[in-house]
Coordinates of C-alpha atoms and ligand atoms in Angstrom, one line a residue:
X25 CA 268.0 -46.4 -55.3
X26 CA 267.8 -47.1 -51.6
X27 CA 265.0 -45.6 -49.6
X28 CA 266.1 -43.9 -46.4
X29 CA 262.8 -44.7 -44.8
X30 CA 263.1 -47.2 -41.9
X31 CA 260.6 -49.4 -40.2
X32 CA 261.2 -47.6 -36.9
X33 CA 260.3 -44.3 -38.4
X34 CA 257.1 -45.8 -39.8
X35 CA 256.1 -47.0 -36.3
X36 CA 257.2 -43.9 -34.4
X37 CA 256.5 -40.9 -36.6
X38 CA 256.3 -38.4 -33.7
X39 CA 259.2 -39.6 -31.5
X40 CA 261.8 -37.0 -30.5
X41 CA 264.4 -39.4 -31.8
X42 CA 263.2 -38.8 -35.3
X43 CA 264.9 -35.4 -35.6
X44 CA 266.7 -35.6 -38.9
X45 CA 270.2 -37.0 -38.7
X46 CA 272.7 -34.3 -38.1
X47 CA 275.3 -33.9 -40.8
X48 CA 279.0 -33.8 -40.1
X49 CA 279.9 -31.1 -42.6
X50 CA 279.2 -30.2 -46.1
X51 CA 280.7 -33.3 -47.6
X52 CA 278.6 -35.8 -45.7
X53 CA 275.6 -36.3 -48.1
X54 CA 275.5 -40.0 -48.7
X55 CA 273.2 -40.3 -51.7
X56 CA 274.1 -37.3 -53.7
X57 CA 276.8 -39.0 -55.6
X58 CA 275.7 -42.6 -55.5
X59 CA 272.4 -42.4 -57.2
X60 CA 272.4 -42.0 -61.0
X61 CA 269.6 -39.6 -61.7
X62 CA 267.9 -39.5 -65.1
X63 CA 269.2 -36.9 -67.5
X64 CA 266.0 -34.8 -67.0
X65 CA 267.4 -33.8 -63.6
X66 CA 270.6 -32.3 -65.1
X67 CA 269.5 -28.7 -64.6
X68 CA 269.0 -29.4 -60.9
X69 CA 272.5 -28.6 -59.6
X70 CA 272.2 -27.1 -56.2
X71 CA 274.7 -24.7 -54.8
X72 CA 275.1 -23.1 -51.3
X73 CA 273.8 -19.6 -51.1
X74 CA 272.2 -19.2 -47.6
X75 CA 274.7 -21.7 -46.2
X76 CA 277.6 -19.5 -47.2
X77 CA 276.7 -17.8 -43.9
X78 CA 278.3 -19.2 -40.8
X79 CA 276.8 -22.3 -39.0
X80 CA 275.1 -20.1 -36.4
X81 CA 272.4 -19.3 -38.9
X82 CA 271.2 -22.9 -39.5
X83 CA 271.6 -26.5 -38.7
X84 CA 272.6 -29.0 -41.4
X85 CA 270.5 -32.1 -41.3
X86 CA 268.7 -34.4 -43.6
X87 CA 265.0 -34.4 -44.2
X88 CA 263.2 -37.3 -42.7
X89 CA 262.1 -39.7 -45.4
X90 CA 258.4 -40.4 -46.1
X91 CA 257.2 -43.9 -47.1
X92 CA 255.9 -44.5 -50.6
X93 CA 255.7 -40.9 -51.8
X94 CA 253.5 -40.1 -54.8
X95 CA 253.4 -36.9 -56.8
X96 CA 250.2 -35.0 -56.3
X97 CA 250.9 -32.2 -58.7
X98 CA 253.8 -30.1 -60.1
X99 CA 253.9 -26.7 -61.7
X100 CA 255.4 -26.6 -65.2
X101 CA 255.8 -22.8 -64.8
X102 CA 257.7 -23.0 -61.6
X103 CA 259.8 -25.8 -63.0
X104 CA 260.8 -23.9 -66.1
X105 CA 261.9 -20.9 -64.0
X106 CA 264.7 -23.1 -62.7
X107 CA 265.4 -24.7 -66.1
X108 CA 263.6 -27.9 -65.3
X109 CA 261.5 -29.6 -68.1
X110 CA 258.1 -30.9 -67.0
X111 CA 259.1 -34.4 -68.3
X112 CA 261.1 -34.8 -65.1
X113 CA 257.8 -35.0 -63.2
X114 CA 257.1 -38.5 -64.5
X115 CA 260.3 -40.0 -63.1
X116 CA 259.8 -41.9 -59.8
X117 CA 262.9 -40.2 -58.6
X118 CA 261.1 -36.8 -58.7
X119 CA 258.6 -37.8 -56.0
X120 CA 261.4 -39.4 -54.0
X121 CA 263.6 -36.3 -54.2
X122 CA 260.9 -33.9 -53.3
X123 CA 259.6 -36.1 -50.4
X124 CA 263.1 -35.7 -49.0
X125 CA 264.0 -39.4 -49.5
X126 CA 266.9 -38.7 -51.9
X127 CA 269.4 -35.9 -51.6
X128 CA 269.9 -34.1 -54.9
X129 CA 273.3 -33.4 -56.4
X130 CA 275.1 -30.6 -54.7
X131 CA 272.4 -30.3 -52.0
X132 CA 273.5 -29.8 -48.4
X133 CA 270.1 -29.7 -46.5
X134 CA 269.7 -27.3 -43.6
X135 CA 267.1 -25.8 -41.3
X136 CA 267.4 -22.0 -40.7
X137 CA 266.9 -20.3 -37.3
X138 CA 264.8 -17.2 -36.8
X139 CA 262.6 -15.6 -34.2
X140 CA 259.6 -13.3 -34.4
X141 CA 256.5 -11.6 -33.1
X142 CA 253.4 -13.7 -33.3
X143 CA 250.1 -11.9 -32.9
X144 CA 251.9 -8.9 -31.7
X145 CA 253.8 -10.7 -28.9
X146 CA 257.5 -11.6 -28.9
X147 CA 257.6 -15.4 -29.5
X148 CA 261.4 -15.9 -29.1
X149 CA 263.2 -18.5 -31.1
X150 CA 261.3 -20.1 -34.0
X151 CA 263.0 -21.4 -37.2
X152 CA 262.4 -24.0 -39.9
X153 CA 260.5 -26.4 -37.6
X154 CA 259.5 -28.6 -40.5
X155 CA 261.4 -27.2 -43.5
X156 CA 264.7 -28.1 -45.1
X157 CA 266.5 -25.8 -47.4
X158 CA 268.2 -27.8 -50.1
X159 CA 270.5 -25.2 -51.7
X160 CA 270.0 -22.9 -54.6
X161 CA 269.7 -23.3 -58.4
X162 CA 271.6 -20.7 -60.4
X163 CA 269.3 -19.0 -62.9
X164 CA 269.6 -15.9 -65.2
X165 CA 267.6 -14.0 -62.6
X166 CA 269.8 -15.0 -59.8
X167 CA 269.8 -17.9 -57.3
X168 CA 266.6 -19.7 -56.5
X169 CA 266.5 -21.6 -53.3
X170 CA 264.6 -24.8 -53.0
X171 CA 263.0 -25.7 -49.7
X172 CA 261.0 -28.7 -48.6
X173 CA 258.2 -27.9 -46.2
X174 CA 256.8 -30.8 -44.1
X175 CA 260.0 -32.8 -44.4
X176 CA 260.5 -33.7 -40.7
X177 CA 261.6 -32.5 -37.3
X178 CA 264.5 -30.1 -36.8
X179 CA 266.0 -28.5 -33.7
X180 CA 263.5 -25.7 -34.3
X181 CA 260.4 -27.9 -34.2
X182 CA 259.5 -27.2 -30.6
X183 CA 256.4 -29.3 -29.9
X184 CA 255.6 -29.8 -33.6
X185 CA 255.9 -33.1 -35.5
X186 CA 257.8 -31.6 -38.4
X187 CA 255.1 -32.6 -40.8
X188 CA 252.6 -30.8 -43.0
X189 CA 249.3 -32.4 -44.0
X190 CA 248.0 -32.9 -47.6
X191 CA 245.3 -30.3 -47.1
X192 CA 247.6 -27.4 -46.2
X193 CA 250.3 -28.5 -48.7
X194 CA 247.8 -28.4 -51.6
X195 CA 246.6 -25.0 -50.4
X196 CA 250.1 -23.6 -50.3
X197 CA 251.0 -25.1 -53.7
X198 CA 247.9 -23.7 -55.4
X199 CA 248.0 -20.3 -53.8
X200 CA 251.7 -19.8 -54.6
X201 CA 251.0 -20.5 -58.3
X202 CA 247.8 -18.5 -58.2
X203 CA 249.6 -15.4 -56.8
X204 CA 252.3 -15.8 -59.4
X205 CA 249.6 -15.9 -62.0
X206 CA 248.1 -12.8 -60.6
X207 CA 251.5 -11.1 -60.9
X208 CA 251.9 -10.6 -57.1
X209 CA 255.3 -11.2 -55.6
X210 CA 255.4 -14.6 -53.9
X211 CA 257.4 -17.6 -53.1
X212 CA 256.7 -20.3 -55.8
X213 CA 255.8 -23.9 -55.4
X214 CA 257.4 -26.6 -57.6
X215 CA 255.3 -29.6 -56.5
X216 CA 253.4 -31.4 -53.8
X217 CA 254.3 -34.9 -52.9
X218 CA 252.0 -37.0 -50.7
X219 CA 252.4 -40.1 -48.6
X220 CA 249.9 -42.2 -46.7
X221 CA 251.8 -41.8 -43.5
X222 CA 249.3 -40.6 -40.9
X223 CA 249.7 -37.2 -39.2
X224 CA 247.6 -36.1 -36.3
X225 CA 245.9 -32.7 -36.3
X226 CA 242.3 -32.2 -35.2
X227 CA 241.8 -35.6 -36.8
X228 CA 244.1 -38.0 -38.5
X229 CA 245.3 -36.7 -41.9
X230 CA 248.1 -37.8 -44.1
X231 CA 251.6 -36.3 -44.7
X232 CA 252.7 -34.2 -47.7
X233 CA 255.7 -32.1 -48.6
X234 CA 255.4 -28.9 -50.7
X235 CA 258.6 -27.8 -52.4
X236 CA 258.9 -24.0 -52.3
X237 CA 261.2 -21.8 -54.3
X238 CA 262.3 -18.2 -53.7
X239 CA 265.5 -16.2 -54.1
X240 CA 265.6 -16.2 -50.3
X241 CA 263.5 -17.3 -47.4
X242 CA 265.0 -14.7 -45.0
X243 CA 262.3 -13.1 -42.9
X244 CA 262.0 -10.0 -40.8
X245 CA 262.3 -12.5 -37.9
X246 CA 265.7 -13.6 -39.1
X247 CA 267.0 -10.2 -38.1
X248 CA 265.0 -9.9 -35.0
X249 CA 266.6 -13.2 -33.9
X250 CA 270.1 -11.7 -33.7
X251 CA 269.0 -8.3 -32.4
X252 CA 267.2 -9.9 -29.5
X253 CA 270.4 -11.7 -28.6
X254 CA 272.5 -8.6 -29.0
X255 CA 274.6 -10.4 -31.6
X256 CA 275.7 -7.5 -33.8
X257 CA 278.3 -9.6 -35.8
X258 CA 275.6 -12.0 -37.0
X259 CA 273.1 -9.2 -37.6
X260 CA 275.6 -7.5 -39.8
X261 CA 276.5 -10.7 -41.6
X262 CA 272.8 -11.3 -42.4
X263 CA 272.2 -7.8 -43.6
X264 CA 275.3 -8.0 -45.8
X265 CA 274.2 -11.4 -47.2
X266 CA 270.8 -9.9 -48.2
X267 CA 272.4 -6.8 -49.7
X268 CA 275.2 -8.5 -51.5
X269 CA 273.2 -11.3 -52.9
X270 CA 269.8 -9.7 -53.7
X271 CA 270.2 -5.9 -53.6
X272 CA 273.7 -5.2 -54.7
X273 CA 272.7 -1.7 -55.8
X274 CA 272.4 -0.7 -52.1
X275 CA 276.0 -1.5 -51.4
X276 CA 277.4 1.8 -52.5
X277 CA 274.9 3.9 -50.7
X278 CA 276.3 6.1 -47.9
X279 CA 274.1 4.2 -45.4
X280 CA 273.5 0.7 -46.9
X281 CA 271.6 -0.7 -43.8
X282 CA 269.2 2.3 -43.8
X283 CA 268.8 1.8 -47.6
X284 CA 268.0 -1.8 -46.9
X285 CA 265.2 -0.9 -44.5
X286 CA 263.9 1.7 -47.0
X287 CA 263.9 -0.9 -49.8
X288 CA 262.1 -3.5 -47.7
X289 CA 259.6 -0.9 -46.6
X290 CA 258.9 0.1 -50.3
X291 CA 258.6 -3.5 -51.4
X292 CA 256.3 -4.4 -48.5
X293 CA 254.1 -1.4 -49.2
X294 CA 253.7 -2.4 -52.8
X295 CA 253.0 -6.0 -51.9
X296 CA 250.3 -5.1 -49.4
X297 CA 248.7 -2.7 -52.0
X298 CA 248.5 -5.6 -54.4
X299 CA 247.0 -7.9 -51.7
X300 CA 244.3 -5.3 -50.9
X301 CA 243.5 -4.7 -54.5
X302 CA 243.0 -8.3 -55.3
X303 CA 241.3 -9.1 -52.0
X304 CA 244.0 -11.4 -50.6
X305 CA 244.2 -12.0 -46.9
X306 CA 247.3 -13.6 -45.6
X307 CA 245.8 -14.6 -42.2
X308 CA 249.0 -14.8 -40.1
X309 CA 251.1 -11.7 -40.7
X310 CA 253.6 -12.5 -37.9
X311 CA 257.0 -11.1 -38.4
X312 CA 258.4 -14.5 -39.0
X313 CA 256.1 -14.8 -42.0
X314 CA 257.3 -11.5 -43.6
X315 CA 259.8 -11.8 -46.4
X316 CA 262.8 -9.5 -46.5
X317 CA 262.4 -9.5 -50.3
X318 CA 258.7 -8.4 -50.1
X319 CA 257.3 -11.7 -51.3
X320 CA 254.1 -13.3 -50.1
X321 CA 255.5 -16.0 -47.7
X322 CA 254.0 -18.9 -45.7
X323 CA 250.5 -19.7 -47.0
X324 CA 248.4 -21.0 -44.1
X325 CA 244.9 -19.8 -43.3
X326 CA 244.9 -17.3 -46.2
X327 CA 241.7 -16.3 -48.0
X328 CA 240.4 -14.3 -50.9
X329 CA 237.6 -11.8 -50.3
X330 CA 234.2 -13.1 -51.4
X331 CA 231.2 -11.2 -50.0
X332 CA 233.0 -7.9 -49.3
X333 CA 233.6 -7.1 -45.7
X334 CA 236.5 -4.9 -44.8
X335 CA 236.6 -6.5 -41.3
X336 CA 236.7 -10.0 -42.7
X337 CA 239.0 -12.4 -40.7
X338 CA 240.1 -15.3 -42.8
X339 CA 242.0 -17.2 -40.0
X340 CA 239.6 -18.9 -37.6
X341 CA 242.3 -18.9 -34.9
X342 CA 242.6 -15.0 -35.1
X343 CA 240.0 -14.2 -32.4
X344 CA 240.8 -10.5 -32.1
X345 CA 240.9 -9.9 -35.9
X346 CA 244.5 -8.6 -35.7
X347 CA 245.0 -9.8 -39.3
X348 CA 241.6 -8.8 -40.7
X349 CA 241.6 -7.6 -44.3
X350 CA 241.4 -3.9 -43.6
X351 CA 244.2 -4.1 -41.0
X352 CA 246.8 -5.6 -43.2
X353 CA 248.4 -2.3 -44.2
X354 CA 248.7 -1.2 -40.5
X355 CA 250.1 -4.6 -39.5
X356 CA 252.7 -4.5 -42.3
X357 CA 253.7 -1.0 -40.9
X358 CA 253.9 -2.4 -37.4
X359 CA 256.0 -5.3 -38.7
X360 CA 258.4 -2.9 -40.4
X361 CA 258.9 -1.2 -37.1
X362 CA 259.8 -4.6 -35.6
X363 CA 262.4 -4.9 -38.4
X364 CA 263.6 -1.4 -37.9
X365 CA 264.1 -2.0 -34.2
X366 CA 266.1 -5.1 -35.1
X367 CA 268.3 -3.1 -37.6
X368 CA 268.8 -0.2 -35.1
X369 CA 272.2 -1.5 -34.0
X370 CA 273.4 -1.3 -37.6
X371 CA 271.8 2.0 -38.4
X372 CA 272.6 3.5 -35.0
X373 CA 270.2 6.4 -35.2
X374 CA 266.6 5.9 -34.1
X375 CA 265.4 8.9 -36.0
X376 CA 266.9 7.5 -39.2
X377 CA 265.1 4.2 -38.6
X378 CA 261.8 6.0 -38.1
X379 CA 262.4 8.1 -41.2
X380 CA 263.3 5.1 -43.3
X381 CA 259.9 3.6 -42.6
X382 CA 257.7 6.7 -42.2
X383 CA 259.1 8.4 -45.4
X384 CA 258.4 5.3 -47.5
X385 CA 255.7 3.0 -46.3
X386 CA 252.6 5.2 -46.0
X387 CA 253.2 7.2 -49.2
X388 CA 254.2 4.1 -51.3
X389 CA 251.2 2.1 -50.1
X390 CA 248.7 4.9 -50.7
X391 CA 250.1 5.6 -54.1
X392 CA 250.3 1.9 -55.2
X393 CA 246.8 1.2 -53.8
X394 CA 245.2 4.2 -55.5
X395 CA 247.0 3.4 -58.8
X396 CA 245.8 -0.2 -58.5
X397 CA 242.2 0.8 -57.8
X398 CA 242.2 3.3 -60.7
X399 CA 243.4 0.5 -63.0
X400 CA 240.7 -1.8 -61.6
X401 CA 238.1 0.8 -62.4
X402 CA 239.4 1.5 -65.9
X403 CA 240.9 4.9 -65.3
X404 CA 244.2 5.7 -66.8
X405 CA 244.2 9.3 -65.8
X406 CA 244.0 10.8 -62.3
X407 CA 241.2 13.1 -61.2
X408 CA 240.9 15.0 -57.9
X409 CA 237.5 13.4 -57.2
X410 CA 238.7 9.8 -57.7
X411 CA 239.3 9.2 -54.0
X412 CA 235.7 10.3 -53.2
X413 CA 234.3 8.0 -55.8
X414 CA 236.4 5.1 -54.6
X415 CA 235.5 5.8 -51.0
X416 CA 231.8 5.8 -51.9
X417 CA 232.3 2.5 -53.8
X418 CA 233.8 0.8 -50.7
X419 CA 231.1 2.1 -48.5
X420 CA 228.6 0.6 -50.9
X421 CA 230.5 -2.7 -51.1
X422 CA 230.6 -2.8 -47.3
X423 CA 226.8 -2.1 -47.0
X424 CA 225.8 -4.5 -49.8
X425 CA 228.5 -7.2 -49.6
X426 CA 228.7 -8.2 -53.2
X427 CA 231.3 -10.8 -54.2
X428 CA 234.5 -8.8 -54.6
X429 CA 236.0 -10.6 -57.5
X430 CA 232.8 -10.9 -59.5
X431 CA 232.0 -7.3 -58.9
X432 CA 235.3 -6.0 -60.4
X433 CA 235.3 -8.5 -63.2
X434 CA 231.7 -7.7 -64.0
X435 CA 232.6 -4.1 -64.2
X436 CA 235.1 -4.8 -67.0
X437 CA 232.3 -5.9 -69.3
X438 CA 229.8 -3.1 -68.7
X439 CA 229.5 -0.6 -71.6
X440 CA 230.9 2.8 -70.8
X441 CA 227.7 4.5 -72.1
X442 CA 224.4 3.6 -70.5
X443 CA 222.1 2.6 -73.4
X444 CA 218.5 3.6 -72.7
X445 CA 216.4 0.5 -72.0
X446 CA 219.0 -2.1 -72.5
X447 CA 221.0 -0.7 -69.5
X448 CA 219.4 -2.9 -66.8
X449 CA 220.0 -6.0 -68.9
X450 CA 223.6 -5.1 -69.8
X451 CA 224.3 -4.2 -66.2
X452 CA 222.7 -7.3 -64.7
X453 CA 225.9 -9.2 -64.0
X454 CA 227.0 -6.4 -61.7
X455 CA 223.6 -5.2 -60.5
X456 CA 222.4 -8.7 -59.5
X457 CA 225.2 -8.9 -56.9
X458 CA 223.5 -6.1 -55.0
X459 CA 220.3 -6.2 -52.9
X460 CA 219.8 -2.4 -53.3
X461 CA 220.0 -2.2 -57.1
X462 CA 219.2 1.5 -57.1
X463 CA 222.2 2.2 -55.0
X464 CA 224.3 0.2 -57.4
X465 CA 222.8 2.1 -60.4
X466 CA 223.6 5.4 -58.7
X467 CA 227.2 4.5 -58.3
X468 CA 227.5 3.1 -61.8
X469 CA 226.1 6.3 -63.2
X470 CA 228.9 8.3 -61.4
X471 CA 231.5 5.7 -62.6
X472 CA 230.3 6.1 -66.2
X473 CA 230.4 9.9 -66.0
X474 CA 234.0 9.5 -64.8
X475 CA 234.8 7.1 -67.7
X476 CA 233.7 9.8 -70.2
X477 CA 236.7 11.9 -69.1
X478 CA 239.1 9.1 -70.2
X479 CA 240.8 9.4 -73.6
X480 CA 240.9 5.6 -74.4
X481 CA 238.2 3.9 -76.4
X482 CA 235.9 1.5 -74.7
X483 CA 237.2 -1.7 -76.1
X484 CA 240.7 -0.8 -75.0
X485 CA 239.4 0.2 -71.6
X486 CA 237.7 -3.2 -71.2
X487 CA 240.8 -5.1 -72.3
X488 CA 242.9 -3.2 -69.8
X489 CA 240.5 -3.8 -67.0
X490 CA 240.4 -7.5 -67.7
X491 CA 244.2 -7.6 -67.3
X492 CA 244.0 -6.3 -63.7
X493 CA 240.6 -7.8 -62.5
X494 CA 240.9 -11.6 -62.3
X495 CA 238.1 -13.9 -63.3
X496 CA 239.5 -16.6 -61.1
X497 CA 240.9 -16.5 -57.5
X498 CA 241.6 -19.4 -55.2
X499 CA 238.4 -19.5 -53.1
X500 CA 238.3 -21.8 -50.1
X501 CA 235.7 -24.0 -51.6
X502 CA 237.8 -24.6 -54.7
X503 CA 240.8 -25.7 -52.7
X504 CA 238.5 -27.8 -50.4
X505 CA 236.9 -29.5 -53.4
X506 CA 240.3 -30.4 -54.9
X507 CA 241.6 -31.5 -51.4
X508 CA 238.6 -33.9 -50.9
X509 CA 239.3 -35.6 -54.2
X510 CA 243.1 -35.7 -53.5
X511 CA 242.4 -37.6 -50.3
X512 CA 241.0 -40.3 -52.5
X513 CA 244.1 -40.1 -54.6
X514 CA 242.4 -38.3 -57.4
X515 CA 244.6 -35.3 -58.2
X516 CA 242.9 -34.2 -61.3
X517 CA 241.2 -31.2 -59.7
X518 CA 244.4 -30.0 -58.1
X519 CA 245.9 -30.0 -61.6
X520 CA 242.9 -28.3 -63.1
X521 CA 242.9 -25.6 -60.5
X522 CA 246.6 -25.0 -61.0
X523 CA 246.1 -24.6 -64.8
X524 CA 243.1 -22.3 -64.3
X525 CA 244.8 -20.1 -61.7
X526 CA 248.0 -19.8 -63.7
X527 CA 246.0 -17.6 -66.1
X528 CA 243.5 -15.9 -63.8
X529 CA 242.8 -12.9 -66.2
X530 CA 241.9 -15.0 -69.2
X531 CA 238.4 -16.3 -69.8
X532 CA 238.6 -20.0 -69.8
X533 CA 235.2 -21.5 -70.7
X534 CA 236.2 -24.9 -69.4
X535 CA 236.6 -23.4 -65.9
X536 CA 233.4 -21.3 -65.9
X537 CA 232.3 -23.1 -62.7
X538 CA 235.3 -21.6 -60.9
X539 CA 234.1 -18.1 -61.8
X540 CA 230.9 -18.2 -59.9
X541 CA 229.5 -17.5 -56.5
X542 CA 230.6 -20.1 -53.9
X543 CA 228.2 -23.1 -53.6
X544 CA 226.0 -23.4 -50.5
X545 CA 228.1 -26.2 -49.0
X546 CA 231.0 -23.8 -48.8
X547 CA 229.3 -21.5 -46.2
X548 CA 230.6 -23.2 -43.1
X549 CA 234.2 -23.7 -44.3
X550 CA 236.8 -22.5 -41.8
X551 CA 240.5 -22.4 -42.0
X552 CA 242.8 -22.1 -39.0
X553 CA 246.5 -22.1 -38.2
X554 CA 246.5 -25.9 -37.9
X555 CA 248.4 -27.3 -40.8
Ligands
LIG681 P1 253.6 -20.9 -39.0 O1 252.5 -20.5 -38.2 O2 253.3 -22.0 -40.0 O3 254.3 -19.8 -39.7 O4 254.7 -21.6 -38.0 C1 255.3 -20.9 -37.0 C2 256.5 -21.7 -36.5 O5 256.1 -23.0 -36.0 C3 257.5 -21.9 -37.5 O6 258.8 -21.8 -36.9 C4 257.3 -23.3 -38.0 O7 258.4 -24.0 -38.5 C5 256.8 -24.0 -36.8 N1 255.9 -25.1 -37.1 C6 254.6 -25.1 -37.5 N2 254.0 -26.3 -37.7 C7 255.0 -27.2 -37.3 C8 255.1 -28.6 -37.2 N3 254.0 -29.4 -37.5 N4 256.2 -29.1 -36.8 C9 257.3 -28.4 -36.5 N5 257.3 -27.1 -36.5 C10 256.2 -26.4 -36.9
LIG682 MG1 255.8 -19.4 -40.8

């Protein structure tokens, strides 16, 4: 197999001339047919799905090769969802293919164009500035598109170098698989491939490519792009593409585009309810990072809530706290209005656009969030006082700042009936997270009284709670620890974290150290947009 990496590219990794070679049409993919891939790759036949759209939606171009790529880690679960057996990971062609050095059979790489609102301001044209769509794998659940991120410059790179660093690629890889393990809709990640090619950020780091998978990477901003240009033909083509490929049940509605907006609104509301419930913060909820399919998309400076603070800002670059934890539902709502504005030419009636969002988002979010919290607290039935008890709990969490994940997981294991003198000891795992233990005791007494109204027996209640309150989430210190080792070419902790986070609800004694309060050294960790 011939590497497409050249000496010149090694010397001039940031030069404008290194924009991937433009392709002359779908049949111009030099390596696809010339390299005999091992049989293990047989399932990987890529077909056009997004690129059935006209060329205005993307630019066809090859990824820019990376020198001496090595596999950092790969997800067996993600691989099996596209019919790929994990044995394929061991082939050197795997790292080559997912570094962008080898074009896979049937693949016609492209970078998509989109626009968007960033931090509330219109940012104009954006696009896949460092990502290449490879085409889609056909599965029983529909098409799954494969996309390389960090695979070189494109016409949408603006001032960027087209690369992603090892640090951010490992974070995206692990969090994608962690969210899937939590049961939260997300793009998946097949693998991370590294290279020692230097990449300049605040300091010098090294390059990596993360391979993402999703039915579609179309974003709210993909629609805003055409609306801002007053290009109704393309706007309609894109909406038809999403409906016909991913939501065919909407096609027969009297107003399919309005139905599309309602569907996206409902999916987004449910997604954000799950984020809030698990304590996930996206960090950069710009409209170009909002999936039209309601998936968690574009992992950058994300975080999971540790010491509870509703105002927590996980993105160090977000000075105003626009994307703080408690603001995520409102931001999603604002973003839906940006999408609604973009779809207005298709829906024609501003009142219908407003109704499509206002009649779905607030109610769906409230419902899904309340249901999720009831489940987290072990309640299967609904009581009129539940919201008061939940509101008082969050006021207590805000005042006392216990670790969010440890609090809810600890609650699973508390007995429903307070046993006289053993109570303090039995409750210790939860109580000890609070400075004001009496305040904790008082709330626990109310929670227990509420549990007495539940029909289920206590063992069943605990088992249910353990299925919705994770023991493990991807804390910044865990990612950081794995990244530090990976920089030394020791990828064992990335693999260990991946395995742990694929089963976040199961007690895994070998990973007990990941289910504890963050170590002291993690106090100063900051994550920003730089990736
Ligand atoms: P993000 O904040 O990662 O969602 O990126 C916003 C926009 O900037 C997207 O259009 C990205 O493709 C682009 N971008 C981010 N980093 C780079 C980079 N290093 N090179 C080229 N484009 C980039
Ligand atoms: Mg983005």
